[in-house]
Tab-separated table of C-alpha atoms and ligand atoms in Angstrom:
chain	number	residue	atom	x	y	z
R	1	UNK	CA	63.934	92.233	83.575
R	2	UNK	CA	64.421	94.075	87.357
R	3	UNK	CA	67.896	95.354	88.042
R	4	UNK	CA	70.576	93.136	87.090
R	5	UNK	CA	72.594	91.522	89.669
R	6	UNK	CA	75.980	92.307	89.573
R	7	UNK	CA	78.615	90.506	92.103
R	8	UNK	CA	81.984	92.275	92.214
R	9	UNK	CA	85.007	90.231	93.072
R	10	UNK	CA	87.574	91.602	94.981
R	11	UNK	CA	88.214	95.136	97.291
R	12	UNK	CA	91.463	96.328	96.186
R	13	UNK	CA	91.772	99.576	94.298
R	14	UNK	CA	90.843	97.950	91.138
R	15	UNK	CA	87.391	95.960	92.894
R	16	UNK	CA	86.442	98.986	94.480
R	17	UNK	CA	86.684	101.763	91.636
R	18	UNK	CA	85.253	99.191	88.808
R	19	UNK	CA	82.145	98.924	91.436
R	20	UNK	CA	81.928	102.788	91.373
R	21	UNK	CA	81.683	103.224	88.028
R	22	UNK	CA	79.417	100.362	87.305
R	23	UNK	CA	77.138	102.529	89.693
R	24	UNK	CA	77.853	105.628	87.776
R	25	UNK	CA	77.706	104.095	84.161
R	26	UNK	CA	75.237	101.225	84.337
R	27	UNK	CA	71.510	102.020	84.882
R	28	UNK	CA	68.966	99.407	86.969
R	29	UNK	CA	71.569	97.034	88.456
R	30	UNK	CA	72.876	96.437	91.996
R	31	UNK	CA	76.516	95.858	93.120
R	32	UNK	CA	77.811	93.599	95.419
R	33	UNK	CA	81.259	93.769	95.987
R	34	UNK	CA	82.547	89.992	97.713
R	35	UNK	CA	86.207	89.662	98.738
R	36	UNK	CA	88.093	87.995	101.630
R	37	UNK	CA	90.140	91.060	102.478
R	38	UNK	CA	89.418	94.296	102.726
R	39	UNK	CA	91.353	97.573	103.434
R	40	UNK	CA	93.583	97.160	105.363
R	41	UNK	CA	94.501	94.161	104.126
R	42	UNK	CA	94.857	94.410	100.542
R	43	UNK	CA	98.274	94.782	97.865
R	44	UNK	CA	96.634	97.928	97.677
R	45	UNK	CA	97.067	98.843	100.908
R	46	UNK	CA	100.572	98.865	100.570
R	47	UNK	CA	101.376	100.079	97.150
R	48	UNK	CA	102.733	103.645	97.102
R	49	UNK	CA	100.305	105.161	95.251
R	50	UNK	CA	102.115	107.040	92.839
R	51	UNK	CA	101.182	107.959	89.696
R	52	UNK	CA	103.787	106.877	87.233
R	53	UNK	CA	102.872	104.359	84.558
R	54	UNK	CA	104.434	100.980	84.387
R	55	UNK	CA	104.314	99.368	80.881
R	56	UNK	CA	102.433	96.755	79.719
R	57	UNK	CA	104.139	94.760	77.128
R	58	UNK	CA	100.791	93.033	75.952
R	59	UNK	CA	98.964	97.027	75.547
R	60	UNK	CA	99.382	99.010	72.919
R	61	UNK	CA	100.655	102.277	74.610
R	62	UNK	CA	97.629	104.966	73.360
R	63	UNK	CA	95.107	102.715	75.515
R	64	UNK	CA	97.841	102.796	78.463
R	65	UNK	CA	97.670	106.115	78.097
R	66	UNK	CA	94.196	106.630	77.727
R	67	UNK	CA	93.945	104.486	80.867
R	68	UNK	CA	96.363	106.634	82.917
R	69	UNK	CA	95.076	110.042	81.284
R	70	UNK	CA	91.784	108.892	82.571
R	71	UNK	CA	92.987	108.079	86.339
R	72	UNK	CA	95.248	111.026	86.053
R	73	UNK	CA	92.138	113.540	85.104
R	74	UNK	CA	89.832	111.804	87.979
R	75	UNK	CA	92.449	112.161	90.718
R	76	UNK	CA	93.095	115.151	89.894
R	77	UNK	CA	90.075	116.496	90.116
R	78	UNK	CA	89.617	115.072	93.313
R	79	UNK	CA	92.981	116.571	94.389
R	80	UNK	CA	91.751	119.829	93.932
R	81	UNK	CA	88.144	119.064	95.743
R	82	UNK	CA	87.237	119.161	99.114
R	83	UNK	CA	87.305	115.575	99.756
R	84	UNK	CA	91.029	115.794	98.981
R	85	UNK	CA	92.354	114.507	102.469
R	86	UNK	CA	89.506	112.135	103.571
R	87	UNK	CA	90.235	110.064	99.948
R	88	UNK	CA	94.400	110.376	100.355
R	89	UNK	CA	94.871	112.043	97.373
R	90	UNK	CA	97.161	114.854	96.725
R	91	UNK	CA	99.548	115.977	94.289
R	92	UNK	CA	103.588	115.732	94.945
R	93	UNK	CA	106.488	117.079	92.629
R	94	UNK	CA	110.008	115.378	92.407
R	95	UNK	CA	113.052	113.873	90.057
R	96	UNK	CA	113.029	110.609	88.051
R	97	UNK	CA	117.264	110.141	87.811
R	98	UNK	CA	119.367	108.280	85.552
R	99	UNK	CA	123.353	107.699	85.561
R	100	UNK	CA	122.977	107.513	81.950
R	101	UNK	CA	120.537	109.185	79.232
R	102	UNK	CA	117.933	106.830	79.186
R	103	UNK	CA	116.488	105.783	75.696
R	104	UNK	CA	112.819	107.571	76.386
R	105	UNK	CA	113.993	110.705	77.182
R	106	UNK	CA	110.518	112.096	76.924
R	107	UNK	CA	107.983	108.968	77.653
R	108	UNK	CA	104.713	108.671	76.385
R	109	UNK	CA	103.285	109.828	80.148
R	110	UNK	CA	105.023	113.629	80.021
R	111	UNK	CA	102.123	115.435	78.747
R	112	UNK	CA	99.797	113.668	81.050
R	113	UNK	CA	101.899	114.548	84.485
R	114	UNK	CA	102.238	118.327	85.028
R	115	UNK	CA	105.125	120.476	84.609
R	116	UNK	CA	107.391	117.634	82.434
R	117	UNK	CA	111.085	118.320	82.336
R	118	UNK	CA	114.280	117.743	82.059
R	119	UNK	CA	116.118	118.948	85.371
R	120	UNK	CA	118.746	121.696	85.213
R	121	UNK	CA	122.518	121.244	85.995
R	122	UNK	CA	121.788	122.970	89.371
R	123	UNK	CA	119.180	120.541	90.384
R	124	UNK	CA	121.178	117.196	89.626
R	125	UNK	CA	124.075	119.177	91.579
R	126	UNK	CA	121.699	116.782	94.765
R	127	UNK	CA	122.398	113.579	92.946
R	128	UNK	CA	126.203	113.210	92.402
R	129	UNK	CA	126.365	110.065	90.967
R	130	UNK	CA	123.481	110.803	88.201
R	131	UNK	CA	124.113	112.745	85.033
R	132	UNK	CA	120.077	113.184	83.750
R	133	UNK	CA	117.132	113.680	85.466
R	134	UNK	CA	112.879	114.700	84.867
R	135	UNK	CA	111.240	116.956	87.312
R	136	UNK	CA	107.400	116.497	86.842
R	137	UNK	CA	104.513	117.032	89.494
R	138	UNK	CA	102.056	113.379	89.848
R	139	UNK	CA	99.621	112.661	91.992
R	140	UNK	CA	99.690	110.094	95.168
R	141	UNK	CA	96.390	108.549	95.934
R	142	UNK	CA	97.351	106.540	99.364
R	143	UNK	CA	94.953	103.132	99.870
R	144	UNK	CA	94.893	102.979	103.853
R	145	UNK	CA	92.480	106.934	102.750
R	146	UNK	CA	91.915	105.908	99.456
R	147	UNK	CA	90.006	102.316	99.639
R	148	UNK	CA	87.636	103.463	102.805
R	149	UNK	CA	86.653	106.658	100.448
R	150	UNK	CA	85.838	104.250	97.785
R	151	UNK	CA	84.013	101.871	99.634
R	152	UNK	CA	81.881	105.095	101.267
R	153	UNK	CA	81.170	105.641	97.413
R	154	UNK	CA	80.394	102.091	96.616
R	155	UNK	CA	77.360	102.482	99.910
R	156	UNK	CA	76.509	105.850	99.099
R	157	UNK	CA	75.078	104.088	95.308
R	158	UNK	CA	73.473	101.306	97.030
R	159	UNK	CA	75.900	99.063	96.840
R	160	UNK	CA	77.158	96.162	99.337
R	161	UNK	CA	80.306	95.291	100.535
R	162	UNK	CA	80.194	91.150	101.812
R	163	UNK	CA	83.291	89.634	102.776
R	164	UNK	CA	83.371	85.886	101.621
R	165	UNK	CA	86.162	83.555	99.863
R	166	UNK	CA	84.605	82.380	96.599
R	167	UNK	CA	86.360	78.723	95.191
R	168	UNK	CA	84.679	79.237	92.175
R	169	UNK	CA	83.012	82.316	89.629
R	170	UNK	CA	80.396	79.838	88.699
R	171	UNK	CA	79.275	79.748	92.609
R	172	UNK	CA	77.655	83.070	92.655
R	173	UNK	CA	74.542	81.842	89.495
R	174	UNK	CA	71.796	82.461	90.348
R	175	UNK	CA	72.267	84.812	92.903
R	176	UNK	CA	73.803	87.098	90.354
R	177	UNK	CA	73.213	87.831	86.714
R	178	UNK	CA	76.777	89.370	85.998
R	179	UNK	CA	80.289	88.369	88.059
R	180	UNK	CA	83.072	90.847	87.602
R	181	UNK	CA	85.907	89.353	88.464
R	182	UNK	CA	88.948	91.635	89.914
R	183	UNK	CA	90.926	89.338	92.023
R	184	UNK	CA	94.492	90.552	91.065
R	185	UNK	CA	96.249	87.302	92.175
R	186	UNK	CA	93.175	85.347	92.879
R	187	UNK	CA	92.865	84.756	89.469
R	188	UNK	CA	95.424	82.255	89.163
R	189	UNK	CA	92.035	80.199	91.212
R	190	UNK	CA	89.184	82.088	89.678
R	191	UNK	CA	90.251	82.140	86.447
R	192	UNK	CA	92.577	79.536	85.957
R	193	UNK	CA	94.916	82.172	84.965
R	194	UNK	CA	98.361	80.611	85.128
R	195	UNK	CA	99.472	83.698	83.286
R	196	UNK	CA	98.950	85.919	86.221
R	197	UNK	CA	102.233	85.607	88.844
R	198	UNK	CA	103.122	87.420	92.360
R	199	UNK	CA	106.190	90.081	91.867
R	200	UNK	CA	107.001	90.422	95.437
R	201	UNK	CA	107.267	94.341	97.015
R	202	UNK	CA	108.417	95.594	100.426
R	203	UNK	CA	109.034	98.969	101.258
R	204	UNK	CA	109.554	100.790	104.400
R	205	UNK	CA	107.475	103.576	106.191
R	206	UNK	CA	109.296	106.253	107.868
R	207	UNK	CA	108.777	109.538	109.752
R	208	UNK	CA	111.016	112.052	107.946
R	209	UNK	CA	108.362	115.220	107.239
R	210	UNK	CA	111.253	117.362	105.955
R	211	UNK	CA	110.847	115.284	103.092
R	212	UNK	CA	109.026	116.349	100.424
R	213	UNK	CA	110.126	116.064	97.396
R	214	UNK	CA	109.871	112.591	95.578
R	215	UNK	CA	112.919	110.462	94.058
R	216	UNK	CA	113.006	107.791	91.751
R	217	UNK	CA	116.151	106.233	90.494
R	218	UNK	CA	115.281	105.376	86.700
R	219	UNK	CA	114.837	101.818	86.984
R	220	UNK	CA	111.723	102.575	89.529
R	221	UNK	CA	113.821	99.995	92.176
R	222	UNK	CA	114.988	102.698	94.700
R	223	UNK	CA	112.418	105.588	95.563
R	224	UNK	CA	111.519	107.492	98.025
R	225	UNK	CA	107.699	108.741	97.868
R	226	UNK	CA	106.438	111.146	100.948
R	227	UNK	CA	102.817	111.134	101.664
R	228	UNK	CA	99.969	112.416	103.723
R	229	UNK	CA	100.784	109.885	106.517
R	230	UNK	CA	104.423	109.045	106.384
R	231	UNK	CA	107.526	108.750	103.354
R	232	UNK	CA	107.541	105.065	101.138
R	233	UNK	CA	111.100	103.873	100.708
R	234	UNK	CA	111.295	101.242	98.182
R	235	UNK	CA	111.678	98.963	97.434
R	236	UNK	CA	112.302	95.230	95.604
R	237	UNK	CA	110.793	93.292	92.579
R	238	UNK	CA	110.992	89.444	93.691
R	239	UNK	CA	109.463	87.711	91.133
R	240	UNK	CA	107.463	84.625	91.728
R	241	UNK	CA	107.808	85.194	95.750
R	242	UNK	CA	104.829	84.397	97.573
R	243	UNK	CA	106.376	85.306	101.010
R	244	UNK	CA	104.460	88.359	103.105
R	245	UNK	CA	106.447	88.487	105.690
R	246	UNK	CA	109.770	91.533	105.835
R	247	UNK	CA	112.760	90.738	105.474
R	248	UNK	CA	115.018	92.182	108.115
R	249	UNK	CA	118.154	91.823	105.653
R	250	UNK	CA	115.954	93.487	103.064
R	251	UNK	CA	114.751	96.374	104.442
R	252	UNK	CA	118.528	97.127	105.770
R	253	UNK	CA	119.532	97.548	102.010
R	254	UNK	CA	116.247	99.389	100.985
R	255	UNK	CA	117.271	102.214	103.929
R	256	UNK	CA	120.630	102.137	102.165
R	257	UNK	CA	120.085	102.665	98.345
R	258	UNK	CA	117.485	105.347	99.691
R	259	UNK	CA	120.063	107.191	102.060
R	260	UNK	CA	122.584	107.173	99.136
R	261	UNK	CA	119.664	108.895	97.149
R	262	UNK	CA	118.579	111.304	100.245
R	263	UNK	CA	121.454	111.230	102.592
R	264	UNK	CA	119.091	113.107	105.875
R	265	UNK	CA	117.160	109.683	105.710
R	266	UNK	CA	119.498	108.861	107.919
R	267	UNK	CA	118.040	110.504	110.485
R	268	UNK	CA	114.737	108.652	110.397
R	269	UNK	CA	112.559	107.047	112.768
R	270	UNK	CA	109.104	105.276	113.705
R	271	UNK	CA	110.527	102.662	110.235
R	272	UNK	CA	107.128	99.609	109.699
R	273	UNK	CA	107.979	97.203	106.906
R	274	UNK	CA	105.283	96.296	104.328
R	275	UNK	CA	105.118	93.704	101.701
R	276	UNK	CA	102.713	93.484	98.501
R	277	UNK	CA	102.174	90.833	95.749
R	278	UNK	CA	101.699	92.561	93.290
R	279	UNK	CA	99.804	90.707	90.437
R	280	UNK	CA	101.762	90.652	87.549
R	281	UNK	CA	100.735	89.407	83.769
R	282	UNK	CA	102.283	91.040	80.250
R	283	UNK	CA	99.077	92.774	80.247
R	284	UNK	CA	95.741	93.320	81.891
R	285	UNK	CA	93.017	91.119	81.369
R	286	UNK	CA	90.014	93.309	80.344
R	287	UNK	CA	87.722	91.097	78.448
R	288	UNK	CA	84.242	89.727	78.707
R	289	UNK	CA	83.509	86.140	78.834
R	290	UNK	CA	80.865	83.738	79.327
R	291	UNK	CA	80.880	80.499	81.646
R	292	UNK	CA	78.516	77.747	80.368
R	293	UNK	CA	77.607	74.729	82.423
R	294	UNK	CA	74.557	72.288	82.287
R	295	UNK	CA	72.750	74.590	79.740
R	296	UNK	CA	73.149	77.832	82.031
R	297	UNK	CA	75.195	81.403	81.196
R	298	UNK	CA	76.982	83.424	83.165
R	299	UNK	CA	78.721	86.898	81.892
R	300	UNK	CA	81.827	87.689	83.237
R	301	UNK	CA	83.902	90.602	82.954
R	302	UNK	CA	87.652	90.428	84.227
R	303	UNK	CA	89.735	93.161	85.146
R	304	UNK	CA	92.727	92.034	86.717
R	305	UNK	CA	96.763	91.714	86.603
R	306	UNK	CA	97.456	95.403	86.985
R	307	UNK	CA	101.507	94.576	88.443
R	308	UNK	CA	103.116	97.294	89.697
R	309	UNK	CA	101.147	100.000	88.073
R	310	UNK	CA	97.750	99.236	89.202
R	311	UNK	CA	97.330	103.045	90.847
R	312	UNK	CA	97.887	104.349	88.105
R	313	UNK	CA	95.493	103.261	85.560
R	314	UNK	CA	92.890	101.714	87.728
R	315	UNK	CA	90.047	104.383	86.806
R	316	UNK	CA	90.366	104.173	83.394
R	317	UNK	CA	90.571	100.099	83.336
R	318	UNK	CA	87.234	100.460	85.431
R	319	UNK	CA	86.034	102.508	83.466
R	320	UNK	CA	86.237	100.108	80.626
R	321	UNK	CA	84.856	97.375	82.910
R	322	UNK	CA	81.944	99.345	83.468
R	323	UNK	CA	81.587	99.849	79.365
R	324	UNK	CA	81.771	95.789	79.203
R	325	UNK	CA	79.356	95.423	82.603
R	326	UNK	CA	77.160	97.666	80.443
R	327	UNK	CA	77.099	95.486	77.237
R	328	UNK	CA	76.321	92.359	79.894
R	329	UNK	CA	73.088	94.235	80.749
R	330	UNK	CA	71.780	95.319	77.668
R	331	UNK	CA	72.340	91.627	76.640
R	332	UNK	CA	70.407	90.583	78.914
R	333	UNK	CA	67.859	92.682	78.674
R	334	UNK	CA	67.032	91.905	74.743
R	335	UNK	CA	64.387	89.569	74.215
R	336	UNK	CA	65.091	86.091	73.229
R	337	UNK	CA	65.151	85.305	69.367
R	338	UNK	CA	61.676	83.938	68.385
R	339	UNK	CA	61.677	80.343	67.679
R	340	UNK	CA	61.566	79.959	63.394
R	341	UNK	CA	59.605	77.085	64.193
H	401	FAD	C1	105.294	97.503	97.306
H	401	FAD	C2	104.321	97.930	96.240
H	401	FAD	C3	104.344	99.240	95.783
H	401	FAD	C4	103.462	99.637	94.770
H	401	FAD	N1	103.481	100.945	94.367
H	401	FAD	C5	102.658	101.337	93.374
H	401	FAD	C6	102.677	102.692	92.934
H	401	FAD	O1	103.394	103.547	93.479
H	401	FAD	N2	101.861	103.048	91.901
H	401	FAD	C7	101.037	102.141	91.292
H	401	FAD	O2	100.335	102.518	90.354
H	401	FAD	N3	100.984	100.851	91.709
H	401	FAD	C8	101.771	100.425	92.722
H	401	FAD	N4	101.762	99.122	93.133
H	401	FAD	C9	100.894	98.158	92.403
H	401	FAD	C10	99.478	98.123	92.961
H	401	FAD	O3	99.530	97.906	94.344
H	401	FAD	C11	98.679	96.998	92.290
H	401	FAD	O4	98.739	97.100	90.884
H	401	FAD	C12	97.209	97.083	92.705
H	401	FAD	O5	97.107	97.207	94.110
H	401	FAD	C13	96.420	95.858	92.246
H	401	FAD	O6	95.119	96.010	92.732
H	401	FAD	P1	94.066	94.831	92.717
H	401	FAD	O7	92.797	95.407	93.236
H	401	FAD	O8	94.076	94.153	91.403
H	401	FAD	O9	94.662	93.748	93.738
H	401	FAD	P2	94.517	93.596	95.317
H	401	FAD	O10	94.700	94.875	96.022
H	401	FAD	O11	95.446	92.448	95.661
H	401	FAD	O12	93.023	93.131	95.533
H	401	FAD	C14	92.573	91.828	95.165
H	401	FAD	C15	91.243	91.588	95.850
H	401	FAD	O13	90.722	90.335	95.404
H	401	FAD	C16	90.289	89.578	96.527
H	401	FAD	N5	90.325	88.157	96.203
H	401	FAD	C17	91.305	87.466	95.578
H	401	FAD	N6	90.959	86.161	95.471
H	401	FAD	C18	89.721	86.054	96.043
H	401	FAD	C19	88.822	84.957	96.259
H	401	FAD	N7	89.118	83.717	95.838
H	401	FAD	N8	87.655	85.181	96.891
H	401	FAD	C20	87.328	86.437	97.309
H	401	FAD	N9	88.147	87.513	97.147
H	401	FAD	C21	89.324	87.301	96.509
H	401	FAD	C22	91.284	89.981	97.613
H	401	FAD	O14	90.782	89.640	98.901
H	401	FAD	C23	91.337	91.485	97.384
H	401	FAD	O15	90.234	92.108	97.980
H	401	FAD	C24	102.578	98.689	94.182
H	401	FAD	C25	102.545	97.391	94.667
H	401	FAD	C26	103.407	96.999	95.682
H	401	FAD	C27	103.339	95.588	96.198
């Protein structure tokens, strides 16, 4: 057989870096990746980027943390490399608050992040109205840097970027041997996945560079993330809300719970308004398939509903893609059972 054909769907963060390491794990195949939007247009595009898991009720938690171990160890690593700014990744330290002890005092993440915690009197001296508190440094890996960098990658391996709509998985046989299909919300379509729902995000973008450190009040709602480019305030969880456009009303009360968090917000300017969909399921689908229809095969390998967390553990889900991608081709590649006839 000549390189397998492998047709990538979707160009979000989770598209992108499954492509990559298909390239980097897979031997004789060629990647296309086909999606309708690219970067800048993505949910990844607007997510914040941090690196803080958000559970899974569906996973058990050693593969979510082998997952975000992995992303955590790649980013990293990049962090401390010279490609550092052109791929929007960096590290940032900060405080996850509580008004009351929360039940995880030390989640399953601490030994992961770097430097895990619990703050000292002095330090929740900031934070009046909160009586606990984790200081931990994470990483921020920002898609508007992030996405091009991968997409360079995705070239620089051979691969092809093609932007297209696809109705239906089965539509790319015979042009390609293998479909993975990363979607995110798509799949609803793709995958008749009625499982798979939009959780509505909008966060603000602000100039405030004497910002630095990051904030999250304990239920992850409120936040306040600084960057390479500019600080995320956050933010809302709207389940089931398709609508993309800001809310004006909205982003009044995001600016609020964050000033109440980091009163010298108040003096910020330059504010855009973005909103996400994130695509939200009790778990992500990672799982190989097959489609049959009028006698023909086609492999498919999902990797999609990543919700709010999908920064965070996307290399190590693509990594697993790439391990299923991988089984696909050596499938393929065996010869046919001989006939017993
Ligand atoms: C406000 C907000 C803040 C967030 N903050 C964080 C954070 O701090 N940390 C974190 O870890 N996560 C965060 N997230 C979550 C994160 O953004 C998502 O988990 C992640 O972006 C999902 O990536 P994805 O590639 O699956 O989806 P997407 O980025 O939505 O990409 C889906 C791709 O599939 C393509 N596609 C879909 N249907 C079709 C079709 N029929 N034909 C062709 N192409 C198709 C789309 O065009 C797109 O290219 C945040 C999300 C939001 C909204």
């Amino acid at each position: 057989m000549d390189a397998a054909r492998v047709a990538v769907v979707g160009a979000g963060v989770i598209g992108l870096s499954t492509a990559v390491c298909i390239s980097k794990v897979v031997s004789r195949c060629t990647i296309t990746v086909i999606a309708d939007k690219f970067t800048p247009d993505t949910t990844s595009d607007v997510a914040a980027g941090m690196l803080i898991p958000h559970a899974y009720p569906d996973t058990p938690i050693l593969k979510q943390k082998q997952w975000f171990r992995e992303t955590f160890d790649h980013l990293f690593a990049l962090a401390n490399s010279a490609e550092a700014g052109d791929a929007g990744v960096h590290l940032v330290s900060g405080w996850q608050i509580f008004q009351s002890i929360p039940t995880e005092e030390v989640p399953y993440w601490a030994d992961v992040v770097l430097g895990f915690r619990k703050m000292t009197e002095a330090e929740l001296k900031k934070f009046p109205r909160h009586m606990y508190g984790q200081a931990f440094t994470t990483l921020k890996c920002e898609g508007p840097a992030y996405l091009p960098w991968l997409e360079k990658r995705v070239k620089a391996s051979g691969g092809q970027l093609l932007a297209r709509r696809v109705e239906d998985l089965w539509d790319l046989q015979p042009s390609f041997d293998i479909v993975v299909n990363c979607s995110g919300l798509g799949s609803r379509q793709l995958a008749g996945d009625m499982e798979v729902f939009p959780i509505r995000g909008q966060v603000l973008q602000v100039q405030v560079p004497w910002v630095k450190h990051f904030i999250r009040d304990g239920s992850g709602l409120t936040y306040v993330y600084p960057g390479a480019f500019h600080v995320t305030l956050g933010g809302t969880r709207q389940q089931g809300d398709w609508n993309l456009s800001p809310d004006a009303e909205v982003s009044r009360d995001i600016l609020s719970r964050c000033c109440a968090l980091e009163p010298s917000l108040r003096g910020a300017h330059s504010v855009q308004e973005k909103v996400g969909l994130r695509p939200t399921r009790s778990g992500v689908r990672l799982q190989r398939e097959f489609l049959d229809r009028n006698g023909r095969r086609l492999p498919v390998v999902h990797n999609y509903g990543h919700g709010a967390g999908g920064v965070s553990v996307h290399w190590g889900t693509a990594l697993e893609a790439a391990r299923l991608v991988g089984e696909c081709v050596r499938a393929l590649r065996a010869p046919a059972p001989k006939s017993k006839l």
